[in-house]
Short mmCIF file of C-alpha atoms and ligand atoms in Angstrom, two decimals:
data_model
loop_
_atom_site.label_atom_id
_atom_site.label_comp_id
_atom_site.label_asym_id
_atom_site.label_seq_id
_atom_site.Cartn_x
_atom_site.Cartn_y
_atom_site.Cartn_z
CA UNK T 1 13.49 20.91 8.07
CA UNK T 2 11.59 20.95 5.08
CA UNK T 3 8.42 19.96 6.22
CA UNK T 4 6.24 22.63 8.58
CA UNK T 5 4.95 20.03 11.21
CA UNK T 6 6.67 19.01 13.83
CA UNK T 7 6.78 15.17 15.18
CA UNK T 8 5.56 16.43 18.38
CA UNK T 9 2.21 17.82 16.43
CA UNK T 10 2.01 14.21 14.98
CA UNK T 11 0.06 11.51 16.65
CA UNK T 12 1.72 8.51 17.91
CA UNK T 13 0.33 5.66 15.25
CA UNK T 14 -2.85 4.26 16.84
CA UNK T 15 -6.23 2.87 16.18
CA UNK T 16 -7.69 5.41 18.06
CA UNK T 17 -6.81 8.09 16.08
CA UNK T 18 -9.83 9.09 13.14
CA UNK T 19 -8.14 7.27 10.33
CA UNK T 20 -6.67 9.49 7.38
CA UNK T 21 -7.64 6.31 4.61
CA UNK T 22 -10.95 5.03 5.30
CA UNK T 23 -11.89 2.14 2.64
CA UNK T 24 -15.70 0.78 3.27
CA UNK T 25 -16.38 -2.49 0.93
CA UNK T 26 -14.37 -1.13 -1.82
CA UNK T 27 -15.53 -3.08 -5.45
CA UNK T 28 -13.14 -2.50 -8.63
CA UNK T 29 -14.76 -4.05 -11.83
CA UNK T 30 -13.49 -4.78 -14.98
CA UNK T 31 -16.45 -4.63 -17.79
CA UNK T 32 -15.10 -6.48 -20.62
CA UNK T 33 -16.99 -7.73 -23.83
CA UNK T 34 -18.56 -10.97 -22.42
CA UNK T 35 -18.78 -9.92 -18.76
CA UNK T 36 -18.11 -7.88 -15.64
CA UNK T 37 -15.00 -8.96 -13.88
CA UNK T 38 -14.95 -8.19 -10.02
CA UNK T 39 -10.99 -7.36 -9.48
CA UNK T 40 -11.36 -6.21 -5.47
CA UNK T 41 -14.36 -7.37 -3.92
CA UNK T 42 -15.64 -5.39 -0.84
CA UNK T 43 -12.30 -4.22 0.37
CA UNK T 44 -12.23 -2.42 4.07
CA UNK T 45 -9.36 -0.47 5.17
CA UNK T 46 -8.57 1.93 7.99
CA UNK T 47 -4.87 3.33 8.36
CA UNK T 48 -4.35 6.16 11.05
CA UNK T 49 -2.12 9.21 10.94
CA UNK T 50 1.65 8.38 11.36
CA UNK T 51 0.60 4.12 10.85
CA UNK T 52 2.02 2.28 8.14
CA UNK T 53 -0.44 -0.49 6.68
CA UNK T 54 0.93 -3.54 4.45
CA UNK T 55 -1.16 -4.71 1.83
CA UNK T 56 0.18 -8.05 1.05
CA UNK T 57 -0.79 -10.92 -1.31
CA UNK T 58 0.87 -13.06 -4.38
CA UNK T 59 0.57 -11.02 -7.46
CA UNK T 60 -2.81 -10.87 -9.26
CA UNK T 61 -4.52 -10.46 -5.58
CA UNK T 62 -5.92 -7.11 -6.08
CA UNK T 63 -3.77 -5.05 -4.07
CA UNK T 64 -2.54 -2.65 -6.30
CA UNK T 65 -5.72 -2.33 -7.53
CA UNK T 66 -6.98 -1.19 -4.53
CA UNK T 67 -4.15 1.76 -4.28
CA UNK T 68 -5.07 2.96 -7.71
CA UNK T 69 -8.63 3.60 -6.71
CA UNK T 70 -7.34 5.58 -3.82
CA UNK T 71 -4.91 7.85 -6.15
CA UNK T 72 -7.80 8.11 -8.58
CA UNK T 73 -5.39 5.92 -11.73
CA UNK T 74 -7.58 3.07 -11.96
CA UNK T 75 -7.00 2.48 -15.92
CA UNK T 76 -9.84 2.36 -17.65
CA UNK T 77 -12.15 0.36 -18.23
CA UNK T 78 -11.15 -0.50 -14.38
CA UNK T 79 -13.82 1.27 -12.07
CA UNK T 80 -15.09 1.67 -8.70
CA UNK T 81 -18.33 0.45 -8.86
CA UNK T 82 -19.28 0.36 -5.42
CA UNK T 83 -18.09 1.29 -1.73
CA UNK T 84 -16.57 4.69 -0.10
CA UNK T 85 -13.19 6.01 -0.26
CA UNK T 86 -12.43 8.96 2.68
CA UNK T 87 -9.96 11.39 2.99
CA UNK T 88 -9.93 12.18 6.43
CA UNK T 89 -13.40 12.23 6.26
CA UNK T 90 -13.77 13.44 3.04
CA UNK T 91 -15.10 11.01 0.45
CA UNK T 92 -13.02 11.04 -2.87
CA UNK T 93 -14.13 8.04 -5.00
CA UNK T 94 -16.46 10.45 -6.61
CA UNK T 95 -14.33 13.10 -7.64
CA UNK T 96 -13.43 14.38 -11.19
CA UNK T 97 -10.22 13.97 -12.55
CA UNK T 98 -9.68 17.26 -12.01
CA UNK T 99 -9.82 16.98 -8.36
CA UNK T 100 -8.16 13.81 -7.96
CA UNK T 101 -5.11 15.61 -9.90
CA UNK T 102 -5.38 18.63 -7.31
CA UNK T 103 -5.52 15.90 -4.35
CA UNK T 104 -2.40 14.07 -5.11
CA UNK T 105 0.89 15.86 -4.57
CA UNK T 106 -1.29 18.19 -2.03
CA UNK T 107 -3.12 15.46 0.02
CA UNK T 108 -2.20 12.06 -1.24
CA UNK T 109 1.59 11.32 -2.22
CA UNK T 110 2.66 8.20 -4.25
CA UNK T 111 5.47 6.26 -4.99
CA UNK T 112 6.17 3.42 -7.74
CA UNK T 113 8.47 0.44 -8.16
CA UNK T 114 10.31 2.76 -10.66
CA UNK T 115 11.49 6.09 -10.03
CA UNK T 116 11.89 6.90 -13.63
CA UNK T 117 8.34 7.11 -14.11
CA UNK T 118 8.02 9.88 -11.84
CA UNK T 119 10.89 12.17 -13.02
CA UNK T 120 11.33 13.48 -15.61
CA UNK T 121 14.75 13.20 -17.42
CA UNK T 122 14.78 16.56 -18.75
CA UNK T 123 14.86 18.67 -15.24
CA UNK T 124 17.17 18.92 -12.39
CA UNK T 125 15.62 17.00 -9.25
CA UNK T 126 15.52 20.40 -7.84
CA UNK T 127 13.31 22.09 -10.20
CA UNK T 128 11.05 19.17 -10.02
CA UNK T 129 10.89 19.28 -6.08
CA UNK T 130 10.52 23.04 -5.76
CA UNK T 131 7.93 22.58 -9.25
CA UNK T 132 5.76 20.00 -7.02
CA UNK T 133 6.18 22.17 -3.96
CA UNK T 134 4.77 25.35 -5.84
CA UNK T 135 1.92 23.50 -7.36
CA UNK T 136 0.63 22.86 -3.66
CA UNK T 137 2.20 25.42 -1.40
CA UNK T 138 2.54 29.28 -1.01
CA UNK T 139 6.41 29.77 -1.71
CA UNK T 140 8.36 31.75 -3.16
CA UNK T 141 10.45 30.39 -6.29
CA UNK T 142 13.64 31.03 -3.84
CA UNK T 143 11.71 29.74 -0.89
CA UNK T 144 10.24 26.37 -2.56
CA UNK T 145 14.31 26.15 -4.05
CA UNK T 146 15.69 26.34 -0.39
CA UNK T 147 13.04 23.74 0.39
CA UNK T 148 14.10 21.25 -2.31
CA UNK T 149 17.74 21.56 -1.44
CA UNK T 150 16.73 20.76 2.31
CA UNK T 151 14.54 17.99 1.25
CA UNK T 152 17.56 16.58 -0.57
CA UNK T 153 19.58 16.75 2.63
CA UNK T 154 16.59 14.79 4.35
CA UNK T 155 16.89 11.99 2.23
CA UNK T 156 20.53 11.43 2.70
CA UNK T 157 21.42 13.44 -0.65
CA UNK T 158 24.29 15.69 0.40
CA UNK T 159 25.14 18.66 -0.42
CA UNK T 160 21.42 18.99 -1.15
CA UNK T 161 22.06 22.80 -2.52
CA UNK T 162 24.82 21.30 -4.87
CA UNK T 163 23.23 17.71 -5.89
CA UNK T 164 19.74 19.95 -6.74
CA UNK T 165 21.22 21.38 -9.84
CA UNK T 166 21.94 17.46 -11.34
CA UNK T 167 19.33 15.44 -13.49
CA UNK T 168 18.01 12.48 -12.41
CA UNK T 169 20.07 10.19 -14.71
CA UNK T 170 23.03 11.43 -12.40
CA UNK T 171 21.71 9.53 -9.38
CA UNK T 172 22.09 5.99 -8.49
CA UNK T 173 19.01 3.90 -8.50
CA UNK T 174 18.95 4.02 -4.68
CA UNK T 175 19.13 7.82 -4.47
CA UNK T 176 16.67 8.14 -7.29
CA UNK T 177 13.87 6.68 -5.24
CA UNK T 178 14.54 8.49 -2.45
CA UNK T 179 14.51 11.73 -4.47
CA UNK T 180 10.89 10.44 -5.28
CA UNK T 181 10.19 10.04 -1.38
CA UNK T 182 10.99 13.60 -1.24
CA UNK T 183 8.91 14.62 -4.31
CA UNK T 184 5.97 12.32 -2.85
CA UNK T 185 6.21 14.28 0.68
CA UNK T 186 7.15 17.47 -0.20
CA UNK T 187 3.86 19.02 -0.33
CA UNK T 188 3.23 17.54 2.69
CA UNK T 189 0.34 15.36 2.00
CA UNK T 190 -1.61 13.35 4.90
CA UNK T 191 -1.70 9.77 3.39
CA UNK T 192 1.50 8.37 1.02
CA UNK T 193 0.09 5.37 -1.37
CA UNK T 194 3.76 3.34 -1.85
CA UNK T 195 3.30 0.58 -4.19
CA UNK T 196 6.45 -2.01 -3.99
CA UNK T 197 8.54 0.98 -3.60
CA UNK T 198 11.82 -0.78 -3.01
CA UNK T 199 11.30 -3.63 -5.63
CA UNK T 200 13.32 -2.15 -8.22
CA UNK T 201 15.99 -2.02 -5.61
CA UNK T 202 19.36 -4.41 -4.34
CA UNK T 203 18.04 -6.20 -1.69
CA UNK T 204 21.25 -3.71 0.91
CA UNK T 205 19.40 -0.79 -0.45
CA UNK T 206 16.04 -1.56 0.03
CA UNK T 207 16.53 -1.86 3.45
CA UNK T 208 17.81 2.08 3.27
CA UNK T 209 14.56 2.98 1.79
CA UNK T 210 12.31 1.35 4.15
CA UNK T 211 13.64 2.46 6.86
CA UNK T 212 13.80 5.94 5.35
CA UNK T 213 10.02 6.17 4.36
CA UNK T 214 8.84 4.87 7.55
CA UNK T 215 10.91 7.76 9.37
CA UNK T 216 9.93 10.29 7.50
CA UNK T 217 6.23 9.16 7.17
CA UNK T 218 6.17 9.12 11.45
CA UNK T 219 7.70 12.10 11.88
CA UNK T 220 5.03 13.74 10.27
CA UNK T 221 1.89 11.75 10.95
CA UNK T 222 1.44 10.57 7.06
CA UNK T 223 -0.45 7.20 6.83
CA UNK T 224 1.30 4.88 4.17
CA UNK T 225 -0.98 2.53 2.13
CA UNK T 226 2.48 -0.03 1.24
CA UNK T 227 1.75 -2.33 -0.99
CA UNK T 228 4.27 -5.16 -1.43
CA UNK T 229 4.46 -8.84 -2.10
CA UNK T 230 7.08 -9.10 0.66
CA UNK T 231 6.48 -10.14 3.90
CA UNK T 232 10.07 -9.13 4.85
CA UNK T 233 9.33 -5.34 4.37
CA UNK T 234 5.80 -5.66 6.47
CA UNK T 235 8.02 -7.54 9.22
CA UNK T 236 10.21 -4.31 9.01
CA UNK T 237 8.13 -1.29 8.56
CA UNK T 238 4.72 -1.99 8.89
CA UNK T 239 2.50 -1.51 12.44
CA UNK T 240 -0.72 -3.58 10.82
CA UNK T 241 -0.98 -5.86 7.73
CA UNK T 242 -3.62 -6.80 5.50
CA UNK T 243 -3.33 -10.33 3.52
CA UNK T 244 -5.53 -10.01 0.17
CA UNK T 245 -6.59 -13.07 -1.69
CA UNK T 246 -8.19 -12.83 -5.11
CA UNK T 247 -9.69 -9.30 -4.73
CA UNK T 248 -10.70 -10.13 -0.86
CA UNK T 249 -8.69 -9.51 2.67
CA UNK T 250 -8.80 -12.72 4.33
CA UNK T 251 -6.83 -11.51 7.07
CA UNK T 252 -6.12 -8.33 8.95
CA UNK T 253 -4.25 -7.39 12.83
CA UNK T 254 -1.33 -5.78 13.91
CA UNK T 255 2.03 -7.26 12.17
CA UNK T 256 3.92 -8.50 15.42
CA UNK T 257 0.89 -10.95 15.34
CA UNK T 258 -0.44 -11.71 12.03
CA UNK T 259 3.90 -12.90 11.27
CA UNK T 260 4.20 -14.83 14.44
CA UNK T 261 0.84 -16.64 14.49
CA UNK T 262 -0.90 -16.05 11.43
CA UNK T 263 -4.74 -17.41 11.56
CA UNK T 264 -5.93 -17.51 8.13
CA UNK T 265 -4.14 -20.62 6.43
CA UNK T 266 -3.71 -18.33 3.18
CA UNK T 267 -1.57 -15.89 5.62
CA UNK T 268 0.12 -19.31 7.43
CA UNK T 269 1.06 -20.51 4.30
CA UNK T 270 2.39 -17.49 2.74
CA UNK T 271 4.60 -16.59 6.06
CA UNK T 272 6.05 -19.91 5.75
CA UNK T 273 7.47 -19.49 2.37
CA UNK T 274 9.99 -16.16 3.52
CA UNK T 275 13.09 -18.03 4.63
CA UNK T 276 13.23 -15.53 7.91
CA UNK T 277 10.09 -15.33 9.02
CA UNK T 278 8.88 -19.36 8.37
CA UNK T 279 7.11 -20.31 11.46
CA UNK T 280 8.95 -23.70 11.35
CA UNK T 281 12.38 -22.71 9.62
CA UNK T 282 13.67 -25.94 7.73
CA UNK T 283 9.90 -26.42 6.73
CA UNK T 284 10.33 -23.68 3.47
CA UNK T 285 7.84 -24.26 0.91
CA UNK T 286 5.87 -22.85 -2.43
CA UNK T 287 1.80 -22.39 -1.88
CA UNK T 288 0.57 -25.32 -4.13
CA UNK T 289 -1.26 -24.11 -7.50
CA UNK T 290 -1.41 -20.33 -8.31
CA UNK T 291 -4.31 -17.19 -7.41
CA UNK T 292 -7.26 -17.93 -9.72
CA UNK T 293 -7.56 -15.60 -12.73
CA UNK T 294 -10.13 -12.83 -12.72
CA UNK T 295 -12.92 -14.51 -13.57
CA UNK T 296 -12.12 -18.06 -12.14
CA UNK T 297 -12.14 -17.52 -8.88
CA UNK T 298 -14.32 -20.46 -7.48
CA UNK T 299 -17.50 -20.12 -5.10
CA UNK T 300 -16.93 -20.67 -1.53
CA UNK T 301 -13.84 -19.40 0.22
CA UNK T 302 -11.76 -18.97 -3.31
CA UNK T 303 -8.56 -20.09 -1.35
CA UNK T 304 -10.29 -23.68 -1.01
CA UNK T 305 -8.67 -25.30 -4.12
CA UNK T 306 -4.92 -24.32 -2.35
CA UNK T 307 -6.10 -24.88 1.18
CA UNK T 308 -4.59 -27.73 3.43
CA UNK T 309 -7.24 -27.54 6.06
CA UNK T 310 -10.26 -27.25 3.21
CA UNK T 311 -13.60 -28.29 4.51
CA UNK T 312 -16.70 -29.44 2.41
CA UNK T 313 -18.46 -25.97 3.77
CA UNK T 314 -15.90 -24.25 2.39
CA UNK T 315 -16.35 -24.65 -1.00
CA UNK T 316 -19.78 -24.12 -0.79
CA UNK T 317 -19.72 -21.00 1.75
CA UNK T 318 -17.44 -17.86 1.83
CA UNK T 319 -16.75 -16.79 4.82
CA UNK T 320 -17.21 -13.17 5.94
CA UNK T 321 -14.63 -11.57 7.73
CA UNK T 322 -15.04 -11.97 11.56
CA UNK T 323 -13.22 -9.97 14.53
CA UNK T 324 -10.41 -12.35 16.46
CA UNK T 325 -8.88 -10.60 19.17
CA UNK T 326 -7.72 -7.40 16.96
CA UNK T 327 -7.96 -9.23 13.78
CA UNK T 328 -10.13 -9.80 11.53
CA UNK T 329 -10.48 -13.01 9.60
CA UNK T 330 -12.11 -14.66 6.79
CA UNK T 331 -12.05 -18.38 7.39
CA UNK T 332 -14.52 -21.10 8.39
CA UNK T 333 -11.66 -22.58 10.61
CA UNK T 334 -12.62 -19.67 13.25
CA UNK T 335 -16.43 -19.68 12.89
CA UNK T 336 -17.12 -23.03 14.57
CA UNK T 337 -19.76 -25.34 13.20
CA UNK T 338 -22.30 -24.19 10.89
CA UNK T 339 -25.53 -24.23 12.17
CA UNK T 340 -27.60 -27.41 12.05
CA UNK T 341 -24.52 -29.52 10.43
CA UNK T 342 -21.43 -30.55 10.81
CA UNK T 343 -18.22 -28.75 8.44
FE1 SF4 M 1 -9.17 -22.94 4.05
FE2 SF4 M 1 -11.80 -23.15 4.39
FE3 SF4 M 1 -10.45 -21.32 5.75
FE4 SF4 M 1 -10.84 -21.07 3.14
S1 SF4 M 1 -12.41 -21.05 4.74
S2 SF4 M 1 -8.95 -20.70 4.23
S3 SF4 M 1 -10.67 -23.18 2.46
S4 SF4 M 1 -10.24 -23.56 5.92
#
């Protein structure tokens, strides 16, 4: 095995666990000429060792905003401008570049929609595994090349010692992102940031790759950040899910929940346009209108303008996120009346 922990050192996934990502009111901003645009907007997130967390929401919602803080490649003149970031308890929104470079690959692994932008044409995927491997471990040249010929094997690449010596552009599309699941764990890192990692991918071989990152992620105790638009891979892989609406989560709980009785009518209505996991099948619709621009997003609860169940409150209020059971959820339909009035 490539990796030096054992399953059996890994915790089962668990909220009580410390968490490996802990996000506390996260705020990305975007100064442009005229004005500050607020991109994520006091973003919380726990995910525990071995726990996959979906981050889910139409595009434009923020979410892969909110992994680029974590990996430290917010593009300028994105910034965090307030909130925490931890690293197992470690807080890393401050660090320099520097460190952030040292971090990922060592602590933080990431994937991308496309493999191609994280290797490089001109090695052999071995070089580049036992390269990453050497950056962040003590081995050997021969040691970290052993390594990256088992790590091929691991992801299904066989003969791993034969199919190391081959360039990327001698791999399917399939096999090239799960040579960059291998890259992106090889250095065994604690928390793997996957943003829509099987996109790029036929819908037969996404379902390789899933299943694929979420065993190797449990085996050894990495927490996955996934960030997707597809509520299909959360049903799949994913023990919790957070729903993110214009730079907010409006709802978070465990995903055996959240898909079969969804609470916030943002999550209700989204659920109900995935032809497998509709509440009412038959009943498959599009959300009405589109997320509001950065910039646009109206006062109140900014869903309000899509929102069947809209009251008069909530385009005057936003609501705050409130516990439910073992969700949390930002919606005026689960606060009861406001005080002194009717909604
Ligand atoms: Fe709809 Fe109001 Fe709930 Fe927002 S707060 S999701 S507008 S009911």
């Amino acid at each position: 095995m490539p990796s030096t922990q054992s399953s059996a050192e890994s915790p089962a996934p668990g909220r009580a666990a410390p968490p490996v990502l802990d996000i506390r009111d996260l705020r990305v901003e975007i100064p442009t000429r005229r004005r500050i645009l607020v991109a994520v907007d006091g973003v919380s997130l726990q995910v525990a060792p071995g726990e996959v967390l979906g981050l889910v929401g139409e595009s434009g919602a923020g979410k892969s905003l909110t992994g680029s803080a974590v990996i430290g490649l917010l593009e300028p003149p994105g910034r965090i401008a307030a909130g925490e970031i931890r690293l197992e308890g470690r807080r890393i929104d401050g660090l320099s570049h520097a460190e952030m470079r040292r971090l990922r690959g060592r602590r933080i692994g990431a994937v991308f929609q496309d493999p191609l932008t994280s290797l490089n044409p001109l090695f052999t995927v071995g070089d580049q595994l036992a390269e990453t491997m050497r950056a962040h471990l003590e081995l050997s040249p021969g040691e970290a090349w052993r390594r990256a010929a088992a790590w091929l094997d691991e992801v299904g690449i066989h003969p791993g010692a034969v199919r190391a010596h081959h360039h990327p552009h001698q791999f399917s599309g399939g096999m090239r992102q799960r040579i960059v699941l291998a890259l992106a764990l090889c250095a065994e890192p604690r928390l793997l940031v996957a943003d829509e990692p099987t996109t790029a991918l036929d819908v037969s071989l996404q379902a390789q790759v899933v299943a694929l990152l979420r065993r190797l992620c449990r085996e050894r105790g990495v927490a996955v950040l996934l960030i997707t638009h597809d509520m299909g891979v959360v049903a799949e892989i994913c023990d919790r899910v957070a729903v993110m609406y214009a730079g907010r989560i409006v709802e978070t709980g465990p995903t055996a929940q959240v898909l079969r009785t969804p609470l916030h009518p943002y999550a209700r209505e989204l659920l109900a346009c995935v032809p497998s996991l509709a509440p009412q099948p038959g009943r498959l619709r599009q959300i009405d209108g589109a997320m509001p621009r950065l910039g646009e997003v109206p006062a109140g609860c900014a869903f309000h303008p899509r929102c069947p169940d809209a009251m008069e409150r909530c385009r005057r209020e936003r609501p705050e996120a409130r516990p439910e059971g073992e969700r949390l959820v930002a919606c005026w339909l689960l606060a009861g009346p406001p005080q002194g009035g009717t909604p």
